[in-house]
Amino acid sequence: MAGHSHWANISAKKGVIDKKRGKLFGKLSRAIIVAAQSGGGDPTTNLRLRYAIDKAKKASMPKDNIDRAVKKGCGEAGGENYEELLYEGYGAAGVAVLCDILTENRNRTAGEIRKIFEVHNGNLGATGCVAWMFDRKGQFLVPVEGNDEEALFEIAVEAGAEDVREAGDSFEILCDPDLFDAVNAALEERGIETTSSDITRVPANTVELDATDGMKVLKLIDALEDQDDIQNVIANFNISDDIMEELAESM
């Protein structure tokens, strides 16, 4: 589906904007704290921590912030206890939305997120209402510019990737979560830089949105991502490049 702004590509572009909001480092710190709490403070033996640290480094998070978050997770600097939750709901046009949550107060978080959905033409659903529409995958985004699709496909598949496909101005590489490290290592060995690399959920099917519903869904996503306890938002929609350009001018 080349020529469309896939959610993966939209999400990566929005990540650049999120840095300007001043909240990204707080979310990244929270992810590092939880990773260290669950598997220890050594990224060589705690893959989840290594991925969280790598993501923080890609976002240019200072080393002192990273080290401080690791220490908090290990209980060395006033550790904080967070609960991991997955909230599910619907946006305009029936778009399925998943929210990865890290919170110290689930009741407060649930109320705030429910309100966000209601204000933006959606509704928070019950557990399991949309999660079945997504598959857990390792996902990498590589810029189209400066990279050859055929060569990238060969490198990725040889390392265990399932698919390489064009998504707007990026190539999207998908793999089994267990092979994330192998694919990541293969890309690094060849000097191929990624704009995004994560273990996430990928929609099995997508909803094509027009300008009206596209605006409603993007405003919902923006509001959810602005909520402090939400680490990541995933949704199953596509917006054509023409409509995306139109929306960008009005947002």
GROMACS .gro file of C-alpha atoms in nm:
model
  251
    1MET     CA    1   0.000   0.000   0.000
    2ALA     CA    2   0.276   0.241  -0.097
    3GLY     CA    3   0.162   0.600  -0.122
    4HIS     CA    4  -0.033   0.592   0.201
    5SER     CA    5   0.061   0.731   0.539
    6HIS     CA    6   0.057   0.408   0.738
    7TRP     CA    7   0.012   0.432   1.114
    8ALA     CA    8   0.374   0.321   1.164
    9ASN     CA    9   0.498   0.613   0.956
   10ILE     CA   10   0.253   0.862   1.109
   11SER     CA   11   0.359   0.748   1.456
   12ALA     CA   12   0.729   0.795   1.379
   13LYS     CA   13   0.668   1.147   1.250
   14LYS     CA   14   0.458   1.231   1.553
   15GLY     CA   15   0.743   1.112   1.773
   16VAL     CA   16   0.954   1.400   1.647
   17ILE     CA   17   0.679   1.641   1.749
   18ASP     CA   18   0.641   1.474   2.090
   19LYS     CA   19   1.001   1.563   2.173
   20LYS     CA   20   0.902   1.929   2.161
   21ARG     CA   21   0.629   1.875   2.417
   22GLY     CA   22   0.878   1.819   2.695
   23LYS     CA   23   0.709   1.498   2.806
   24LEU     CA   24   0.904   1.241   2.610
   25PHE     CA   25   1.194   1.211   2.855
   26GLY     CA   26   0.952   1.153   3.141
   27LYS     CA   27   0.785   0.868   2.955
   28LEU     CA   28   1.119   0.717   2.855
   29SER     CA   29   1.245   0.740   3.214
   30ARG     CA   30   0.936   0.559   3.337
   31ALA     CA   31   0.993   0.277   3.085
   32ILE     CA   32   1.354   0.241   3.199
   33ILE     CA   33   1.250   0.233   3.566
   34VAL     CA   34   0.996  -0.044   3.506
   35ALA     CA   35   1.242  -0.245   3.292
   36ALA     CA   36   1.506  -0.225   3.566
   37GLN     CA   37   1.251  -0.319   3.831
   38SER     CA   38   1.144  -0.629   3.640
   39GLY     CA   39   1.482  -0.759   3.525
   40GLY     CA   40   1.765  -0.580   3.704
   41GLY     CA   41   1.992  -0.291   3.612
   42ASP     CA   42   2.230  -0.466   3.371
   43PRO     CA   43   2.126  -0.408   3.008
   44THR     CA   44   2.353  -0.691   2.890
   45THR     CA   45   2.132  -0.945   3.069
   46ASN     CA   46   1.805  -0.749   3.073
   47LEU     CA   47   1.693  -0.714   2.711
   48ARG     CA   48   1.389  -0.507   2.801
   49LEU     CA   49   1.614  -0.256   2.975
   50ARG     CA   50   1.852  -0.250   2.679
   51TYR     CA   51   1.566  -0.174   2.440
   52ALA     CA   52   1.436   0.101   2.671
   53ILE     CA   53   1.781   0.257   2.695
   54ASP     CA   54   1.836   0.234   2.318
   55LYS     CA   55   1.503   0.408   2.260
   56ALA     CA   56   1.602   0.682   2.506
   57LYS     CA   57   1.937   0.732   2.334
   58LYS     CA   58   1.769   0.764   1.993
   59ALA     CA   59   1.557   1.040   2.144
   60SER     CA   60   1.879   1.215   2.261
   61MET     CA   61   1.797   1.164   2.628
   62PRO     CA   62   2.100   1.268   2.842
   63LYS     CA   63   2.309   0.987   2.992
   64ASP     CA   64   2.258   1.127   3.343
   65ASN     CA   65   1.881   1.094   3.302
   66ILE     CA   66   1.917   0.735   3.183
   67ASP     CA   67   2.150   0.640   3.469
   68ARG     CA   68   1.918   0.804   3.723
   69ALA     CA   69   1.618   0.611   3.588
   70VAL     CA   70   1.810   0.281   3.608
   71LYS     CA   71   1.905   0.354   3.970
   72LYS     CA   72   1.543   0.432   4.056
   73GLY     CA   73   1.436   0.104   3.902
   74CYS     CA   74   1.692  -0.077   4.113
   75GLY     CA   75   1.573   0.099   4.427
   76GLU     CA   76   1.889   0.305   4.468
   77ALA     CA   77   1.736   0.650   4.429
   78GLY     CA   78   1.386   0.654   4.569
   79GLY     CA   79   1.230   0.397   4.337
   80GLU     CA   80   0.875   0.440   4.215
   81ASN     CA   81   0.624   0.158   4.174
   82TYR     CA   82   0.437   0.153   3.843
   83GLU     CA   83   0.166  -0.083   3.724
   84GLU     CA   84   0.161  -0.194   3.359
   85LEU     CA   85  -0.180  -0.187   3.192
   86LEU     CA   86  -0.327  -0.209   2.843
   87TYR     CA   87  -0.632   0.007   2.775
   88GLU     CA   88  -0.845  -0.054   2.467
   89GLY     CA   89  -1.103   0.155   2.291
   90TYR     CA   90  -1.252   0.293   1.971
   91GLY     CA   91  -1.209   0.621   1.788
   92ALA     CA   92  -1.413   0.775   1.505
   93ALA     CA   93  -1.510   0.540   1.219
   94GLY     CA   94  -1.458   0.240   1.447
   95VAL     CA   95  -1.078   0.277   1.456
   96ALA     CA   96  -0.931   0.040   1.717
   97VAL     CA   97  -0.696   0.206   1.966
   98LEU     CA   98  -0.455   0.046   2.214
   99CYS     CA   99  -0.279   0.237   2.494
  100ASP     CA  100   0.023   0.099   2.681
  101ILE     CA  101   0.008   0.238   3.034
  102LEU     CA  102   0.255   0.275   3.320
  103THR     CA  103   0.079   0.423   3.623
  104GLU     CA  104   0.103   0.445   4.000
  105ASN     CA  105  -0.273   0.507   4.030
  106ARG     CA  106  -0.492   0.301   3.796
  107ASN     CA  107  -0.820   0.460   3.912
  108ARG     CA  108  -0.701   0.812   3.833
  109THR     CA  109  -0.557   0.701   3.499
  110ALA     CA  110  -0.872   0.515   3.395
  111GLY     CA  111  -1.088   0.820   3.462
  112GLU     CA  112  -0.860   1.054   3.269
  113ILE     CA  113  -0.833   0.824   2.968
  114ARG     CA  114  -1.206   0.755   2.959
  115LYS     CA  115  -1.267   1.129   2.948
  116ILE     CA  116  -1.019   1.176   2.661
  117PHE     CA  117  -1.198   0.912   2.453
  118GLU     CA  118  -1.540   1.067   2.523
  119VAL     CA  119  -1.428   1.421   2.434
  120HIS     CA  120  -1.278   1.305   2.103
  121ASN     CA  121  -1.566   1.103   1.951
  122GLY     CA  122  -1.455   0.767   2.091
  123ASN     CA  123  -1.509   0.538   2.385
  124LEU     CA  124  -1.294   0.334   2.621
  125GLY     CA  125  -1.380  -0.035   2.583
  126ALA     CA  126  -1.358  -0.349   2.791
  127THR     CA  127  -1.045  -0.561   2.818
  128GLY     CA  128  -0.998  -0.765   2.501
  129CYS     CA  129  -1.237  -0.561   2.284
  130VAL     CA  130  -0.973  -0.466   2.022
  131ALA     CA  131  -0.642  -0.628   2.124
  132TRP     CA  132  -0.726  -0.933   1.911
  133MET     CA  133  -0.702  -0.711   1.601
  134PHE     CA  134  -0.327  -0.664   1.655
  135ASP     CA  135  -0.024  -0.895   1.637
  136ARG     CA  136   0.283  -0.844   1.854
  137LYS     CA  137   0.584  -0.779   1.628
  138GLY     CA  138   0.933  -0.637   1.624
  139GLN     CA  139   0.913  -0.327   1.406
  140PHE     CA  140   1.184  -0.113   1.244
  141LEU     CA  141   1.140   0.197   1.029
  142VAL     CA  142   1.422   0.275   0.785
  143PRO     CA  143   1.419   0.592   0.568
  144VAL     CA  144   1.346   0.526   0.200
  145GLU     CA  145   1.594   0.795   0.104
  146GLY     CA  146   1.943   0.651   0.077
  147ASN     CA  147   1.838   0.286   0.107
  148ASP     CA  148   1.772   0.022  -0.157
  149GLU     CA  149   1.460  -0.185  -0.089
  150GLU     CA  150   1.594  -0.504  -0.246
  151ALA     CA  151   1.921  -0.490  -0.050
  152LEU     CA  152   1.735  -0.405   0.271
  153PHE     CA  153   1.495  -0.693   0.215
  154GLU     CA  154   1.782  -0.937   0.173
  155ILE     CA  155   1.960  -0.821   0.490
  156ALA     CA  156   1.643  -0.820   0.700
  157VAL     CA  157   1.505  -1.154   0.583
  158GLU     CA  158   1.841  -1.324   0.624
  159ALA     CA  159   1.834  -1.210   0.988
  160GLY     CA  160   1.484  -1.351   1.036
  161ALA     CA  161   1.249  -1.069   0.939
  162GLU     CA  162   0.905  -1.164   0.806
  163ASP     CA  163   0.846  -0.871   0.576
  164VAL     CA  164   0.985  -0.544   0.442
  165ARG     CA  165   0.734  -0.302   0.295
  166GLU     CA  166   0.719   0.062   0.198
  167ALA     CA  167   0.519   0.286   0.433
  168GLY     CA  168   0.524   0.644   0.312
  169ASP     CA  169   0.880   0.774   0.328
  170SER     CA  170   1.000   0.474   0.531
  171PHE     CA  171   1.054   0.102   0.485
  172GLU     CA  172   0.881  -0.096   0.758
  173ILE     CA  173   1.053  -0.417   0.870
  174LEU     CA  174   0.851  -0.667   1.073
  175CYS     CA  175   0.979  -0.968   1.263
  176ASP     CA  176   0.889  -1.209   1.542
  177PRO     CA  177   0.958  -1.039   1.878
  178ASP     CA  178   1.205  -1.316   1.965
  179LEU     CA  179   1.414  -1.219   1.659
  180PHE     CA  180   1.414  -0.846   1.728
  181ASP     CA  181   1.770  -0.849   1.859
  182ALA     CA  182   1.901  -1.046   1.561
  183VAL     CA  183   1.740  -0.813   1.305
  184ASN     CA  184   1.857  -0.508   1.498
  185ALA     CA  185   2.214  -0.642   1.505
  186ALA     CA  186   2.207  -0.713   1.129
  187LEU     CA  187   2.095  -0.357   1.052
  188GLU     CA  188   2.358  -0.207   1.282
  189GLU     CA  189   2.632  -0.425   1.130
  190ARG     CA  190   2.549  -0.289   0.783
  191GLY     CA  191   2.534   0.069   0.911
  192ILE     CA  192   2.162   0.101   0.838
  193GLU     CA  193   2.009   0.366   1.062
  194THR     CA  194   1.650   0.337   1.182
  195THR     CA  195   1.412   0.619   1.271
  196SER     CA  196   1.222   0.383   1.500
  197SER     CA  197   1.282   0.035   1.642
  198ASP     CA  198   1.053  -0.128   1.893
  199ILE     CA  199   0.855  -0.434   1.991
  200THR     CA  200   0.499  -0.323   1.936
  201ARG     CA  201   0.157  -0.430   1.811
  202VAL     CA  202   0.077  -0.421   1.441
  203PRO     CA  203  -0.284  -0.419   1.312
  204ALA     CA  204  -0.394  -0.719   1.108
  205ASN     CA  205  -0.632  -0.496   0.911
  206THR     CA  206  -0.671  -0.121   0.875
  207VAL     CA  207  -0.945   0.139   0.834
  208GLU     CA  208  -0.901   0.397   0.556
  209LEU     CA  209  -1.000   0.741   0.684
  210ASP     CA  210  -1.129   1.047   0.502
  211ALA     CA  211  -1.037   1.402   0.611
  212THR     CA  212  -1.323   1.438   0.860
  213ASP     CA  213  -1.266   1.113   1.049
  214GLY     CA  214  -0.892   1.145   1.004
  215MET     CA  215  -0.892   1.476   1.190
  216LYS     CA  216  -1.103   1.328   1.472
  217VAL     CA  217  -0.874   1.028   1.512
  218LEU     CA  218  -0.552   1.230   1.500
  219LYS     CA  219  -0.686   1.468   1.766
  220LEU     CA  220  -0.776   1.167   1.983
  221ILE     CA  221  -0.427   1.021   1.939
  222ASP     CA  222  -0.266   1.357   2.021
  223ALA     CA  223  -0.471   1.391   2.339
  224LEU     CA  224  -0.391   1.035   2.449
  225GLU     CA  225  -0.018   1.079   2.383
  226ASP     CA  226  -0.025   1.398   2.587
  227GLN     CA  227  -0.146   1.201   2.893
  228ASP     CA  228   0.151   1.136   3.123
  229ASP     CA  229   0.073   0.771   3.203
  230ILE     CA  230   0.040   0.658   2.840
  231GLN     CA  231   0.365   0.519   2.704
  232ASN     CA  232   0.250   0.428   2.356
  233VAL     CA  233  -0.062   0.454   2.140
  234ILE     CA  234  -0.131   0.215   1.851
  235ALA     CA  235  -0.427   0.235   1.613
  236ASN     CA  236  -0.543   0.051   1.300
  237PHE     CA  237  -0.592   0.325   1.041
  238ASN     CA  238  -0.442   0.461   0.721
  239ILE     CA  239  -0.469   0.811   0.578
  240SER     CA  240  -0.378   0.888   0.219
  241ASP     CA  241  -0.083   1.120   0.167
  242ASP     CA  242  -0.306   1.383   0.003
  243ILE     CA  243  -0.544   1.387   0.299
  244MET     CA  244  -0.255   1.381   0.546
  245GLU     CA  245  -0.108   1.693   0.383
  246GLU     CA  246  -0.448   1.861   0.401
  247LEU     CA  247  -0.482   1.774   0.770
  248ALA     CA  248  -0.127   1.885   0.851
  249GLU     CA  249  -0.211   2.236   0.729
  250SER     CA  250  -0.516   2.260   0.955
  251MET     CA  251  -0.374   2.104   1.274
   0.00000   0.00000   0.00000
